[in-house]
Amino acid sequence: MQDTKPNPSGQSGSHPVLAVGVVCWRGDEVLLIRRGQAPRLGEWSIPGGKVQRGEALHEAAVRELFEETGVEAKISGLLAIYEIIEPEFHYILIDYGAEWLSGEPVAGDDADAARFMPLDEAMALINNADMHDALLKSVSAKQGSGR
């Protein structure tokens, strides 16, 4: 029988959850949010969230970015795919790079803070290896494209 009890992240059942994340740049600054809900409550992260049924991955990324920050951006490419397994959740996370188009960051949805900041500050605020890796891959992608 499947475990269908919800856990603190809101995940139920025995299957991993598909989610997207966005490393959004405005010039030399990257956008981070502070999580206002589980999982990883209170931690700084890139914006992102769950993919809805029938939603294309890049569309989910743009939607989640806007819902959590009010920022609009153009997806610049796929950065990486991560599997995150912790006692309270199991996610397959697909991270994209993006370039800011419009909007000033305002925390919304699952975020309780949102702001653009220099990369070194972002790296100091983030506690997870997968987020550090996504930021570094995004920097490499930016440099490789000449942006």
PDB file of C-alpha atoms in Angstrom:
ATOM      1  CA  MET A   1       0.000   0.000   0.000  1.00  0.00           C
ATOM      2  CA  GLN A   2       1.276   3.494  -0.840  1.00  0.00           C
ATOM      3  CA  ASP A   3       2.105   6.029   1.838  1.00  0.00           C
ATOM      4  CA  THR A   4      -0.318   8.874   1.187  1.00  0.00           C
ATOM      5  CA  LYS A   5       0.266  10.845   4.372  1.00  0.00           C
ATOM      6  CA  PRO A   6       1.383  14.401   3.622  1.00  0.00           C
ATOM      7  CA  ASN A   7       4.732  15.402   5.065  1.00  0.00           C
ATOM      8  CA  PRO A   8       5.937  18.893   6.066  1.00  0.00           C
ATOM      9  CA  SER A   9       6.779  19.764   2.437  1.00  0.00           C
ATOM     10  CA  GLY A  10       3.229  19.046   1.313  1.00  0.00           C
ATOM     11  CA  GLN A  11       4.446  16.039  -0.662  1.00  0.00           C
ATOM     12  CA  SER A  12       2.305  12.928  -0.367  1.00  0.00           C
ATOM     13  CA  GLY A  13       2.567   9.460  -1.825  1.00  0.00           C
ATOM     14  CA  SER A  14       5.609   7.454  -2.710  1.00  0.00           C
ATOM     15  CA  HIS A  15       6.679   9.190  -5.928  1.00  0.00           C
ATOM     16  CA  PRO A  16       9.235  11.972  -6.373  1.00  0.00           C
ATOM     17  CA  VAL A  17       7.919  15.436  -7.200  1.00  0.00           C
ATOM     18  CA  LEU A  18       9.015  17.171 -10.412  1.00  0.00           C
ATOM     19  CA  ALA A  19      10.059  20.777  -9.818  1.00  0.00           C
ATOM     20  CA  VAL A  20      11.918  23.568 -11.604  1.00  0.00           C
ATOM     21  CA  GLY A  21      14.300  26.275 -10.419  1.00  0.00           C
ATOM     22  CA  VAL A  22      15.474  29.488 -12.075  1.00  0.00           C
ATOM     23  CA  VAL A  23      18.838  31.238 -11.808  1.00  0.00           C
ATOM     24  CA  CYS A  24      17.804  34.706 -12.986  1.00  0.00           C
ATOM     25  CA  TRP A  25      20.423  37.365 -13.747  1.00  0.00           C
ATOM     26  CA  ARG A  26      20.045  41.128 -14.018  1.00  0.00           C
ATOM     27  CA  GLY A  27      23.438  42.300 -15.166  1.00  0.00           C
ATOM     28  CA  ASP A  28      25.945  41.010 -12.596  1.00  0.00           C
ATOM     29  CA  GLU A  29      23.351  40.312  -9.925  1.00  0.00           C
ATOM     30  CA  VAL A  30      21.463  37.071  -9.331  1.00  0.00           C
ATOM     31  CA  LEU A  31      17.961  36.752  -7.881  1.00  0.00           C
ATOM     32  CA  LEU A  32      17.440  34.759  -4.687  1.00  0.00           C
ATOM     33  CA  ILE A  33      14.416  34.138  -2.511  1.00  0.00           C
ATOM     34  CA  ARG A  34      14.221  33.187   1.153  1.00  0.00           C
ATOM     35  CA  ARG A  35      11.872  30.243   1.570  1.00  0.00           C
ATOM     36  CA  GLY A  36       8.769  31.109   3.568  1.00  0.00           C
ATOM     37  CA  GLN A  37       7.487  27.512   3.681  1.00  0.00           C
ATOM     38  CA  ALA A  38       8.832  23.976   3.908  1.00  0.00           C
ATOM     39  CA  PRO A  39      10.859  22.429   2.467  1.00  0.00           C
ATOM     40  CA  ARG A  40      13.984  24.309   3.519  1.00  0.00           C
ATOM     41  CA  LEU A  41      12.007  26.950   5.437  1.00  0.00           C
ATOM     42  CA  GLY A  42      14.046  30.126   6.054  1.00  0.00           C
ATOM     43  CA  GLU A  43      16.841  29.156   3.660  1.00  0.00           C
ATOM     44  CA  TRP A  44      17.941  31.256   0.686  1.00  0.00           C
ATOM     45  CA  SER A  45      17.406  29.616  -2.675  1.00  0.00           C
ATOM     46  CA  ILE A  46      16.747  30.249  -6.328  1.00  0.00           C
ATOM     47  CA  PRO A  47      13.054  30.754  -7.178  1.00  0.00           C
ATOM     48  CA  GLY A  48      11.181  27.657  -8.252  1.00  0.00           C
ATOM     49  CA  GLY A  49       8.497  25.150  -7.514  1.00  0.00           C
ATOM     50  CA  LYS A  50       6.397  22.233  -8.656  1.00  0.00           C
ATOM     51  CA  VAL A  51       5.487  21.574 -12.276  1.00  0.00           C
ATOM     52  CA  GLN A  52       1.738  21.358 -12.853  1.00  0.00           C
ATOM     53  CA  ARG A  53       0.155  18.565 -14.887  1.00  0.00           C
ATOM     54  CA  GLY A  54       0.206  19.467 -18.591  1.00  0.00           C
ATOM     55  CA  GLU A  55       2.689  22.321 -18.105  1.00  0.00           C
ATOM     56  CA  ALA A  56       5.906  22.486 -20.146  1.00  0.00           C
ATOM     57  CA  LEU A  57       9.038  22.669 -17.980  1.00  0.00           C
ATOM     58  CA  HIS A  58      10.196  26.080 -19.245  1.00  0.00           C
ATOM     59  CA  GLU A  59       6.662  27.463 -18.780  1.00  0.00           C
ATOM     60  CA  ALA A  60       6.647  26.180 -15.189  1.00  0.00           C
ATOM     61  CA  ALA A  61       9.998  27.892 -14.611  1.00  0.00           C
ATOM     62  CA  VAL A  62       8.732  31.264 -15.889  1.00  0.00           C
ATOM     63  CA  ARG A  63       5.482  30.911 -13.903  1.00  0.00           C
ATOM     64  CA  GLU A  64       7.222  29.988 -10.639  1.00  0.00           C
ATOM     65  CA  LEU A  65       9.705  32.840 -11.048  1.00  0.00           C
ATOM     66  CA  PHE A  66       6.867  35.322 -11.464  1.00  0.00           C
ATOM     67  CA  GLU A  67       4.728  33.869  -8.651  1.00  0.00           C
ATOM     68  CA  GLU A  68       7.568  33.955  -6.130  1.00  0.00           C
ATOM     69  CA  THR A  69       9.160  37.275  -7.137  1.00  0.00           C
ATOM     70  CA  GLY A  70       7.012  39.282  -9.577  1.00  0.00           C
ATOM     71  CA  VAL A  71       9.971  39.214 -11.996  1.00  0.00           C
ATOM     72  CA  GLU A  72       9.634  38.355 -15.684  1.00  0.00           C
ATOM     73  CA  ALA A  73      12.559  36.758 -17.485  1.00  0.00           C
ATOM     74  CA  LYS A  74      13.556  34.943 -20.634  1.00  0.00           C
ATOM     75  CA  ILE A  75      14.812  31.391 -20.155  1.00  0.00           C
ATOM     76  CA  SER A  76      18.355  31.156 -21.528  1.00  0.00           C
ATOM     77  CA  GLY A  77      18.871  27.419 -21.199  1.00  0.00           C
ATOM     78  CA  LEU A  78      18.947  24.277 -19.131  1.00  0.00           C
ATOM     79  CA  LEU A  79      21.581  24.312 -16.372  1.00  0.00           C
ATOM     80  CA  ALA A  80      21.293  20.977 -14.594  1.00  0.00           C
ATOM     81  CA  ILE A  81      19.057  18.258 -13.231  1.00  0.00           C
ATOM     82  CA  TYR A  82      19.292  17.347  -9.552  1.00  0.00           C
ATOM     83  CA  GLU A  83      17.726  14.652  -7.431  1.00  0.00           C
ATOM     84  CA  ILE A  84      17.224  15.784  -3.854  1.00  0.00           C
ATOM     85  CA  ILE A  85      16.289  13.117  -1.341  1.00  0.00           C
ATOM     86  CA  GLU A  86      15.821  14.184   2.243  1.00  0.00           C
ATOM     87  CA  PRO A  87      13.784  12.555   5.023  1.00  0.00           C
ATOM     88  CA  GLU A  88      10.830  14.882   4.440  1.00  0.00           C
ATOM     89  CA  PHE A  89      10.832  15.065   0.625  1.00  0.00           C
ATOM     90  CA  HIS A  90      12.078  13.664  -2.690  1.00  0.00           C
ATOM     91  CA  TYR A  91      12.357  16.063  -5.641  1.00  0.00           C
ATOM     92  CA  ILE A  92      13.618  15.859  -9.188  1.00  0.00           C
ATOM     93  CA  LEU A  93      14.698  19.463  -9.752  1.00  0.00           C
ATOM     94  CA  ILE A  94      15.382  20.884 -13.211  1.00  0.00           C
ATOM     95  CA  ASP A  95      17.214  24.220 -13.082  1.00  0.00           C
ATOM     96  CA  TYR A  96      17.218  26.819 -15.851  1.00  0.00           C
ATOM     97  CA  GLY A  97      19.209  29.957 -16.445  1.00  0.00           C
ATOM     98  CA  ALA A  98      17.297  33.148 -17.229  1.00  0.00           C
ATOM     99  CA  GLU A  99      17.832  36.803 -18.088  1.00  0.00           C
ATOM    100  CA  TRP A 100      15.728  39.449 -16.348  1.00  0.00           C
ATOM    101  CA  LEU A 101      13.229  41.299 -18.547  1.00  0.00           C
ATOM    102  CA  SER A 102      11.132  43.346 -16.121  1.00  0.00           C
ATOM    103  CA  GLY A 103       9.843  43.744 -12.588  1.00  0.00           C
ATOM    104  CA  GLU A 104      11.367  44.479  -9.220  1.00  0.00           C
ATOM    105  CA  PRO A 105      11.534  41.494  -6.869  1.00  0.00           C
ATOM    106  CA  VAL A 106       8.719  41.280  -4.335  1.00  0.00           C
ATOM    107  CA  ALA A 107       8.315  38.157  -2.206  1.00  0.00           C
ATOM    108  CA  GLY A 108       5.217  36.165  -3.036  1.00  0.00           C
ATOM    109  CA  ASP A 109       3.818  32.630  -2.982  1.00  0.00           C
ATOM    110  CA  ASP A 110       6.352  30.444  -1.086  1.00  0.00           C
ATOM    111  CA  ALA A 111       8.939  33.221  -0.558  1.00  0.00           C
ATOM    112  CA  ASP A 112       9.197  35.638   2.372  1.00  0.00           C
ATOM    113  CA  ALA A 113      12.025  37.696   0.797  1.00  0.00           C
ATOM    114  CA  ALA A 114      13.297  38.221  -2.754  1.00  0.00           C
ATOM    115  CA  ARG A 115      16.154  40.330  -4.075  1.00  0.00           C
ATOM    116  CA  PHE A 116      18.918  40.649  -6.621  1.00  0.00           C
ATOM    117  CA  MET A 117      22.431  40.501  -5.163  1.00  0.00           C
ATOM    118  CA  PRO A 118      26.058  40.062  -6.203  1.00  0.00           C
ATOM    119  CA  LEU A 119      27.158  36.452  -6.774  1.00  0.00           C
ATOM    120  CA  ASP A 120      29.553  36.401  -3.798  1.00  0.00           C
ATOM    121  CA  GLU A 121      26.750  37.429  -1.433  1.00  0.00           C
ATOM    122  CA  ALA A 122      24.425  34.814  -2.938  1.00  0.00           C
ATOM    123  CA  MET A 123      27.043  32.090  -2.537  1.00  0.00           C
ATOM    124  CA  ALA A 124      27.528  33.051   1.118  1.00  0.00           C
ATOM    125  CA  LEU A 125      23.774  32.923   1.834  1.00  0.00           C
ATOM    126  CA  ILE A 126      23.096  29.544   0.230  1.00  0.00           C
ATOM    127  CA  ASN A 127      23.660  26.447   2.379  1.00  0.00           C
ATOM    128  CA  ASN A 128      23.037  23.677  -0.160  1.00  0.00           C
ATOM    129  CA  ALA A 129      25.562  22.117  -2.519  1.00  0.00           C
ATOM    130  CA  ASP A 130      22.979  21.761  -5.320  1.00  0.00           C
ATOM    131  CA  MET A 131      22.224  25.516  -5.226  1.00  0.00           C
ATOM    132  CA  HIS A 132      25.930  26.420  -5.229  1.00  0.00           C
ATOM    133  CA  ASP A 133      26.401  24.123  -8.216  1.00  0.00           C
ATOM    134  CA  ALA A 134      23.455  25.681 -10.100  1.00  0.00           C
ATOM    135  CA  LEU A 135      24.817  29.198  -9.550  1.00  0.00           C
ATOM    136  CA  LEU A 136      28.303  28.217 -10.723  1.00  0.00           C
ATOM    137  CA  LYS A 137      26.910  26.456 -13.815  1.00  0.00           C
ATOM    138  CA  SER A 138      24.890  29.562 -14.575  1.00  0.00           C
ATOM    139  CA  VAL A 139      27.996  31.754 -14.336  1.00  0.00           C
ATOM    140  CA  SER A 140      29.809  29.409 -16.752  1.00  0.00           C
ATOM    141  CA  ALA A 141      26.861  29.482 -19.151  1.00  0.00           C
ATOM    142  CA  LYS A 142      26.769  33.306 -19.042  1.00  0.00           C
ATOM    143  CA  GLN A 143      30.491  33.564 -19.716  1.00  0.00           C
ATOM    144  CA  GLY A 144      30.277  31.008 -22.523  1.00  0.00           C
ATOM    145  CA  SER A 145      27.520  32.954 -24.263  1.00  0.00           C
ATOM    146  CA  GLY A 146      29.215  36.334 -23.853  1.00  0.00           C
ATOM    147  CA  ARG A 147      26.319  37.799 -21.798  1.00  0.00           C
TER     148      ARG A 147
END
